Tab-separated table of C-alpha atoms and ligand atoms in Angstrom:
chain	number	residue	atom	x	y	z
A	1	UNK	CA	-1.527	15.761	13.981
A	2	UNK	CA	-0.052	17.612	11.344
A	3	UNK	CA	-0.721	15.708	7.806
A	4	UNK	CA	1.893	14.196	5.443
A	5	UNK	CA	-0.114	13.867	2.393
A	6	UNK	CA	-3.327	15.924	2.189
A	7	UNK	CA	-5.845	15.090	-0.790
A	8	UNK	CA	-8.675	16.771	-2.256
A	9	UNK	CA	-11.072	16.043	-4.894
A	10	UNK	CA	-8.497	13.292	-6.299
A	11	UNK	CA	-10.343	11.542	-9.594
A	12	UNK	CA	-8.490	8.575	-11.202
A	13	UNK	CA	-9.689	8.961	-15.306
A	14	UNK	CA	-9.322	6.645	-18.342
A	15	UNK	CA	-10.294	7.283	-21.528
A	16	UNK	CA	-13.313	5.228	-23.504
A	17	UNK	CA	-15.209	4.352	-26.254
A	18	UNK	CA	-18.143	6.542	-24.903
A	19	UNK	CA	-15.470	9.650	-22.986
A	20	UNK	CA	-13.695	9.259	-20.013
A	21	UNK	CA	-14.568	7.045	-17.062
A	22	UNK	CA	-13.244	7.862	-13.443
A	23	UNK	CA	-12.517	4.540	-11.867
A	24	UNK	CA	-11.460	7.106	-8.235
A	25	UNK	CA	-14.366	9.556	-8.286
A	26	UNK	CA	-13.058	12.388	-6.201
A	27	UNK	CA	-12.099	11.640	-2.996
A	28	UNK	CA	-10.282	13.559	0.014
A	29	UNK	CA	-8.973	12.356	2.774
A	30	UNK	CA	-5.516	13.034	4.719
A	31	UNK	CA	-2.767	10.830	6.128
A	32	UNK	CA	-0.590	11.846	9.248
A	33	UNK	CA	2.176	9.100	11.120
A	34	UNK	CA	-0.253	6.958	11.288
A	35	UNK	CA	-1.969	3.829	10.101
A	36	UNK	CA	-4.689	4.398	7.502
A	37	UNK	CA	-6.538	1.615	6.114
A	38	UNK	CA	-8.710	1.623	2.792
A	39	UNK	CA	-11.042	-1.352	2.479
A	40	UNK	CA	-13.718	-1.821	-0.416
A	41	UNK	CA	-14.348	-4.635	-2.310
A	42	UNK	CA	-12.646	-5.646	-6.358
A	43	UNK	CA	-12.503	-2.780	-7.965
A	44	UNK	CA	-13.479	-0.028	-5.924
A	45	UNK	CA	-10.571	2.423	-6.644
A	46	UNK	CA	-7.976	1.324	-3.852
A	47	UNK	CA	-4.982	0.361	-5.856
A	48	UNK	CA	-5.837	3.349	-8.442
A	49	UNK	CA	-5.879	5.511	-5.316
A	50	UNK	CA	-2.510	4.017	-3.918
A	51	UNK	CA	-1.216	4.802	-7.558
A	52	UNK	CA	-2.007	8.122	-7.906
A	53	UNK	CA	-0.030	9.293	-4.656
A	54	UNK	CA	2.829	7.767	-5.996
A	55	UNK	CA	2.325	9.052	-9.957
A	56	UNK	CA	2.031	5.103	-10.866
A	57	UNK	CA	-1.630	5.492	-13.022
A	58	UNK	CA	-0.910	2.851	-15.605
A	59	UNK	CA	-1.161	5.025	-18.761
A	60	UNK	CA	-3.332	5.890	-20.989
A	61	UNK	CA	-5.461	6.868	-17.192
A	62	UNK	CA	-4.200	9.605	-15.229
A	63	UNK	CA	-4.715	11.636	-11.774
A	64	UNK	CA	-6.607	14.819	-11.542
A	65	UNK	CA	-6.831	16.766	-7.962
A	66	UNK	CA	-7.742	19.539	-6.712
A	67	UNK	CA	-5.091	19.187	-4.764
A	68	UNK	CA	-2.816	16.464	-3.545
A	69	UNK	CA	0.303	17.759	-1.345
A	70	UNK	CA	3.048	15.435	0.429
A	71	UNK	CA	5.438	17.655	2.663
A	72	UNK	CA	5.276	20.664	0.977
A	73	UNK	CA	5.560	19.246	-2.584
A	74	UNK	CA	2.549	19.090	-5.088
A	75	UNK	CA	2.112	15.868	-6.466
A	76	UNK	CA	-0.713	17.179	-8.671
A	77	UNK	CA	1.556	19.040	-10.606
A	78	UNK	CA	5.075	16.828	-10.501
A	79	UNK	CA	6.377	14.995	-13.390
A	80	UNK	CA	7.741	11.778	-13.985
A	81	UNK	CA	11.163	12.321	-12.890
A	82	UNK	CA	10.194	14.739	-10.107
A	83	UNK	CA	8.162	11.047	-9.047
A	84	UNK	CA	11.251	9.556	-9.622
A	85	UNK	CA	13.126	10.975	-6.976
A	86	UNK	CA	10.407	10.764	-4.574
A	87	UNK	CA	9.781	7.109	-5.188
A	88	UNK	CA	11.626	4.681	-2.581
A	89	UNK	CA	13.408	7.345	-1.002
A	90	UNK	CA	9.958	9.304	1.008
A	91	UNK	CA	7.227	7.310	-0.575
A	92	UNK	CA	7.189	3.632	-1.069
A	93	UNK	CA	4.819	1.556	-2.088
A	94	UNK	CA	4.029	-2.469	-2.492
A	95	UNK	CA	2.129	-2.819	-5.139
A	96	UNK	CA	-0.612	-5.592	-5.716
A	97	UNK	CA	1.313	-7.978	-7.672
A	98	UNK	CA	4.890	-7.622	-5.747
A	99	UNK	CA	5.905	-10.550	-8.413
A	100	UNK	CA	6.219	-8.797	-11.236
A	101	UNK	CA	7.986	-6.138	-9.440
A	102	UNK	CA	11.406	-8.284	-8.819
A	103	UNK	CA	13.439	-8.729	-11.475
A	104	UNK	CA	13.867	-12.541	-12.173
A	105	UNK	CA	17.244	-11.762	-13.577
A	106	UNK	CA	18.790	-10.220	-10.908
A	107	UNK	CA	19.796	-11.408	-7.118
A	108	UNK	CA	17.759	-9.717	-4.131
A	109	UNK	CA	20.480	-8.501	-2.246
A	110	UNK	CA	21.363	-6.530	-5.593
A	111	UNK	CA	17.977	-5.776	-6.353
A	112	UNK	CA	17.512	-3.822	-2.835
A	113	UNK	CA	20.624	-2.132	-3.284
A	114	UNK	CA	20.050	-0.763	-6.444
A	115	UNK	CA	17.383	1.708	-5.410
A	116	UNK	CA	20.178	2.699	-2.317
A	117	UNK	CA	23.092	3.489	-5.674
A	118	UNK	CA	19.864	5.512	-6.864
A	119	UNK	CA	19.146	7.704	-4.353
A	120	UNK	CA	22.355	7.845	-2.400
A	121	UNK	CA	25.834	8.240	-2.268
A	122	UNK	CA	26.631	5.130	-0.033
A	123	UNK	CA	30.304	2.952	-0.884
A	124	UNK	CA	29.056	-0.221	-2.679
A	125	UNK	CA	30.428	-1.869	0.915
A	126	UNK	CA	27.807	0.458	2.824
A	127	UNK	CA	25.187	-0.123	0.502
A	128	UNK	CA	25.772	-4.226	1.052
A	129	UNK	CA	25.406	-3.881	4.978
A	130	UNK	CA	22.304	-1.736	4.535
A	131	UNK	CA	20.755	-4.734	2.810
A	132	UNK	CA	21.747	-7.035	5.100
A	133	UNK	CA	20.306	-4.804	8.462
A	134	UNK	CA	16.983	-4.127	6.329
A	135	UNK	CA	16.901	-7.868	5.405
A	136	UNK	CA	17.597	-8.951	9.064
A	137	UNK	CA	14.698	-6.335	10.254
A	138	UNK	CA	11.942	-8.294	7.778
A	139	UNK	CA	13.516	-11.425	10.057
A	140	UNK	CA	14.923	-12.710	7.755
A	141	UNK	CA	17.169	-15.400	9.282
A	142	UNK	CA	20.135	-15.746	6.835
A	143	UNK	CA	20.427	-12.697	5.091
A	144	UNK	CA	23.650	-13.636	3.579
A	145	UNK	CA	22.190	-16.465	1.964
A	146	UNK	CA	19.283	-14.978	0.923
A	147	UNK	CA	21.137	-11.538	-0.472
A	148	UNK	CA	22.754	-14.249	-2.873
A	149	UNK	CA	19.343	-15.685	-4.129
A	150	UNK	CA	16.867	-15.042	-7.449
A	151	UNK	CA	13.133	-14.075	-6.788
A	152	UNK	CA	12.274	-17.526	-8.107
A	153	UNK	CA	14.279	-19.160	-5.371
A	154	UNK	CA	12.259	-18.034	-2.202
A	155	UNK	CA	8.722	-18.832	-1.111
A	156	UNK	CA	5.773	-16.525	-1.266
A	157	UNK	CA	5.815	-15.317	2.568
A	158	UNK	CA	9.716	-14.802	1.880
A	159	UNK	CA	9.137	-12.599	-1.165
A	160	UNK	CA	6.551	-10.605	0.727
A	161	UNK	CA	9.284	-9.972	3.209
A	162	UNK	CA	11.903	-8.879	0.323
A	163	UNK	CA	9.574	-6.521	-0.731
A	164	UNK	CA	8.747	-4.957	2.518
A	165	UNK	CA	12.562	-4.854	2.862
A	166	UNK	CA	12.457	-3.073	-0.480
A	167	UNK	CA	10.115	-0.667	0.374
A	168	UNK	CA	11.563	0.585	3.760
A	169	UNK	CA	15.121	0.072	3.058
A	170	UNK	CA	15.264	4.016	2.502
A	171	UNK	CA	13.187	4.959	5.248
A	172	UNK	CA	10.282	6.434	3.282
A	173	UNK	CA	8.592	8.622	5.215
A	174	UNK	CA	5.098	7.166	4.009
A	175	UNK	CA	4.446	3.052	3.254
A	176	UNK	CA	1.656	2.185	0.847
A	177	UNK	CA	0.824	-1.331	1.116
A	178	UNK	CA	-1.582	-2.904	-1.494
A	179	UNK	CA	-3.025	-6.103	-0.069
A	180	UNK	CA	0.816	-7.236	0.827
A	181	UNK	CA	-0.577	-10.631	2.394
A	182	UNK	CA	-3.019	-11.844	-0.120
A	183	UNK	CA	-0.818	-14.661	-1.482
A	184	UNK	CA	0.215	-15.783	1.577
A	185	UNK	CA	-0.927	-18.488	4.110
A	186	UNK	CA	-2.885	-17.101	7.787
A	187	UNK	CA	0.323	-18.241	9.509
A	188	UNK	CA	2.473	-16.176	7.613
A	189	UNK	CA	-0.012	-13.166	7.347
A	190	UNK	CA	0.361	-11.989	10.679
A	191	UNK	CA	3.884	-11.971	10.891
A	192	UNK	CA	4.376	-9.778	7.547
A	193	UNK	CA	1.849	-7.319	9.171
A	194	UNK	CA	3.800	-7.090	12.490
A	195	UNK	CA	7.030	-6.300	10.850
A	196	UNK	CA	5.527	-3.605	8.639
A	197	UNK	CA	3.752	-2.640	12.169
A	198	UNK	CA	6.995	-2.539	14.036
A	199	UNK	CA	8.231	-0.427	11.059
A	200	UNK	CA	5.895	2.080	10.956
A	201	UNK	CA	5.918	2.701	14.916
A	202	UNK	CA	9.716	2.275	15.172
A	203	UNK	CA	10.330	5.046	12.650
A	204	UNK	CA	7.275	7.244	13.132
A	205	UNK	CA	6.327	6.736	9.156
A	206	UNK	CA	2.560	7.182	7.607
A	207	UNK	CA	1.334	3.878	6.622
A	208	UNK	CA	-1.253	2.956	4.172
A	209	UNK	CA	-2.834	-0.247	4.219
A	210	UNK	CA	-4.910	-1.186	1.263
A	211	UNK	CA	-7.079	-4.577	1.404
A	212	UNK	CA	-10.657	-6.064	0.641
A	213	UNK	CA	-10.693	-7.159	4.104
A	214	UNK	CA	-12.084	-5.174	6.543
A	215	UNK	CA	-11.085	-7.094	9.933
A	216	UNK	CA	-7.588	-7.194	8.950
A	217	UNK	CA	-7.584	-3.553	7.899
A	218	UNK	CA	-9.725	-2.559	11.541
A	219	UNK	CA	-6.808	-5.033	13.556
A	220	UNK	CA	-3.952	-3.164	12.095
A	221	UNK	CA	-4.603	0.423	10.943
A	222	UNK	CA	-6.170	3.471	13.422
A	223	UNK	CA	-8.158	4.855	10.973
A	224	UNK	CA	-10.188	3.396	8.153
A	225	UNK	CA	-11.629	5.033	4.631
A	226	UNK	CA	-14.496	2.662	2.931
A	227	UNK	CA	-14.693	3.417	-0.451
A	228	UNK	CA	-17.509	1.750	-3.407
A	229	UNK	CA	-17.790	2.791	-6.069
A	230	UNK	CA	-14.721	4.926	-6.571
A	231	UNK	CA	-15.777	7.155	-3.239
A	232	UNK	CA	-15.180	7.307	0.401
A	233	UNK	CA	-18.265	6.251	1.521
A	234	UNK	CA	-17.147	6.295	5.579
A	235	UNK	CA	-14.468	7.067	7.299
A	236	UNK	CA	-13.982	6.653	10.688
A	237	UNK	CA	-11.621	5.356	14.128
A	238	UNK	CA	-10.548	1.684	13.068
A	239	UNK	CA	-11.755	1.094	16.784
A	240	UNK	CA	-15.471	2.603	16.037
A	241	UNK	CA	-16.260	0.583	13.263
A	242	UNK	CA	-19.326	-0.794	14.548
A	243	UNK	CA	-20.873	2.050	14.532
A	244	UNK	CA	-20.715	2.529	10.784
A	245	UNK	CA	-23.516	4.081	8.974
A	246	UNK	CA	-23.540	3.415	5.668
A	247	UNK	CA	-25.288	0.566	4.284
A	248	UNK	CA	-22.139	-0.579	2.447
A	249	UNK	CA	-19.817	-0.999	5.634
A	250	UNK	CA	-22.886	-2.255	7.753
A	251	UNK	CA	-22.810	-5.011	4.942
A	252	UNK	CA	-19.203	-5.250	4.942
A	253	UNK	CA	-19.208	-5.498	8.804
A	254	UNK	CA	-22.314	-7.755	9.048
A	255	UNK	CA	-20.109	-10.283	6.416
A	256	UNK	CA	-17.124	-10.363	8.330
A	257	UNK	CA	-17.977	-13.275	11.084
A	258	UNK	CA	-14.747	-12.160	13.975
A	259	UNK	CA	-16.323	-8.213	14.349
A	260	UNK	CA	-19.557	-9.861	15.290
A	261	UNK	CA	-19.455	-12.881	16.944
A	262	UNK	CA	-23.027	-12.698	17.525
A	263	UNK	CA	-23.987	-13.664	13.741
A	264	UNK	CA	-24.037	-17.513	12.773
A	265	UNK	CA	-24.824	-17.227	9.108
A	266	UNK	CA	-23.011	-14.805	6.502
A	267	UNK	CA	-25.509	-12.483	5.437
A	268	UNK	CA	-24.898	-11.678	1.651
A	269	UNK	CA	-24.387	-8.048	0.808
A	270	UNK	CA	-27.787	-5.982	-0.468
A	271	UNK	CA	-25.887	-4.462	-3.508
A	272	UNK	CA	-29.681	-3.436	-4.841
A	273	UNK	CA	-30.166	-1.986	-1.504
A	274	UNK	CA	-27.046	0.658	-2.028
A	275	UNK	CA	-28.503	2.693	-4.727
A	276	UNK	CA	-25.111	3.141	-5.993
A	277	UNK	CA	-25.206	4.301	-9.543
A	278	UNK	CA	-23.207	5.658	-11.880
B	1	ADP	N1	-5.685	-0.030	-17.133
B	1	ADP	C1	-6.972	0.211	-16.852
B	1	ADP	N2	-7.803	0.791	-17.753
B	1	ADP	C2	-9.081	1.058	-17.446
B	1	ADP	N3	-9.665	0.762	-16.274
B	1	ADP	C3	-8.913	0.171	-15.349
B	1	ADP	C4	-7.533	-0.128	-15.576
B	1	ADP	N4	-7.043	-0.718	-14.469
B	1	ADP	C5	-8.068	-0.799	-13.594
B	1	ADP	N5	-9.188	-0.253	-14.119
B	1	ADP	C6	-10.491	-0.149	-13.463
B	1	ADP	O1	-10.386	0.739	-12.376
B	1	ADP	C7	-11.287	0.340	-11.345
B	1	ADP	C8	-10.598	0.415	-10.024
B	1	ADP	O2	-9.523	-0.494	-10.019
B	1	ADP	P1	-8.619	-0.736	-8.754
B	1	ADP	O3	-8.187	0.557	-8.182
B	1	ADP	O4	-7.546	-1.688	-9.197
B	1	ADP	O5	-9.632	-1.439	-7.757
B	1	ADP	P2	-9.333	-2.185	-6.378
B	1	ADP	O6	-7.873	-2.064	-6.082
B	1	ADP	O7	-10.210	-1.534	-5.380
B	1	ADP	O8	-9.733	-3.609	-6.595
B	1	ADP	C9	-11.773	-1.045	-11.702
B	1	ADP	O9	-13.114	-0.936	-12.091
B	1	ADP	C10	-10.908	-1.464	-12.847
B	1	ADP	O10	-11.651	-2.226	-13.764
B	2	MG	MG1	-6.461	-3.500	-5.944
């Protein structure tokens, strides 16, 4: 499988009182066309991790690798407008808090068309039907109607679909996903990760699948990095979870009642038993 982002040694710093802390404390891992989950609990380092690849550290932190490649282009090394033109077009990315990422002000047809006037040359006319098809392919069932609406105007499961339709409209070639279906209901939750499913097998893109939960992350993704503590502390087949071997996943897997029917009572992670210190 050849990769199409390759990682190495990737710390996530910000500065402090007492020197720098790294909230991602060098990690490597690689991403092909596939589905790669990262589970850990609040706070491990997933979103900064997500971030990073994309050159979206909120300042005054920033991303230091040895080396972190995407087709050929060192993302190590790029600047801000070099991220720019990567952004949307080849990688997208939902980020934790899609609200604050539509603009209240303006309607969501326009909204997804604007990043298509960015990085294309499409008619306004070809640009409009583009938002329709990617609007219809989140099934969305009136895409007219909802083209014309505000971000206030639609529910939570419909504004998770706006932003998936945002973030494929281009046809990235890699989707990172940052716990797209925490706001919404169970009933909804499935459906948003089918369509971003579909998406990613239809058009043979690299997916990245960030959530605390580990049984939606082992349902959905083929492969799965655990990180604590701002490491990958296992990685392995989303299929051969259950044979895990570090304490923290064992925990995480023992706490999650569907991957082991067997348990009645949720046993409560062991955090003195993970000798995790900094
Ligand atoms: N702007 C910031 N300045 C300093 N530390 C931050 C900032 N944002 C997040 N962090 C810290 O970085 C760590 C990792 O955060 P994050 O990647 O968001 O975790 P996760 O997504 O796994 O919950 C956390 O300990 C968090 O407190
Ligand atoms: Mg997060």
């Amino acid at each position: 499988m050849s990769a199409l982002i390759e990682v190495e040694n990737l710390r996530v710093r910000f500065p402090g009182d007492h020197g720098p802390t790294d909230v991602v404390r060098g990690i490597s891992f690689s991403l092909g066309r596939e589905r790669l989950g990262i589970v850990g609990e609040s706070g491990s380092g997933k979103s900064m991790t997500g971030r990073a690849l994309m050159g979206l550290v909120p300042a005054p932190g920033r991303a230091i690798a040895d080396r972190m490649v995407f087709d050929g282009i060192d993302l190590a090394r790029l600047d801000e407008r070099g991220f720019r033109r990567l952004r949307g077009a080849r990688l997208s990315m939902v980020l934790q808090d899609p609200k604050f990422s539509l603009n209240p002000v303006i309607r969501i047809g326009e909204q997804i068309g604007e990043a298509l006037a960015f990085h294309s040359r499409a008619s306004r006319r070809e640009r409009r039907r583009r938002v329709l098809d990617v609007l219809a392919a989140v099934r969305i069932d009136d895409p007219e109607r909802v083209y014309r609406l505000f971000p206030h105007e639609v529910s939570g499961g419909m504004g998770q679909r706006v932003m998936i339709a945002m973030m494929v409209v281009l046809e990235p070639d890699v989707m990172i996903a940052d716990e797209p279906t925490s706001a919404l209901d169970v009933s909804v939750r499935a459906q948003v990760l089918e369509i971003m499913d579909d998406l990613v097998r239809r058009r043979g893109m690299g997916l990245v699948l960030i959530s605390h939960d580990l049984e939606m992350v082992a349902r959905w993704c083929d492969r799965v990095l655990v990180m604590y503590d701002g490491r990958i502390v296992e990685e392995c087949a989303a299929g051969r979870l259950a044979e895990a071997t570090h304490p923290y996943t064992k925990g995480l897997l023992a706490s999650t009642p569907h991957l082991d029917d067997a348990r009645e009572l949720l046993p409560v992670l062991d955090r003195g038993a993970l000798g995790a210190s900094r």
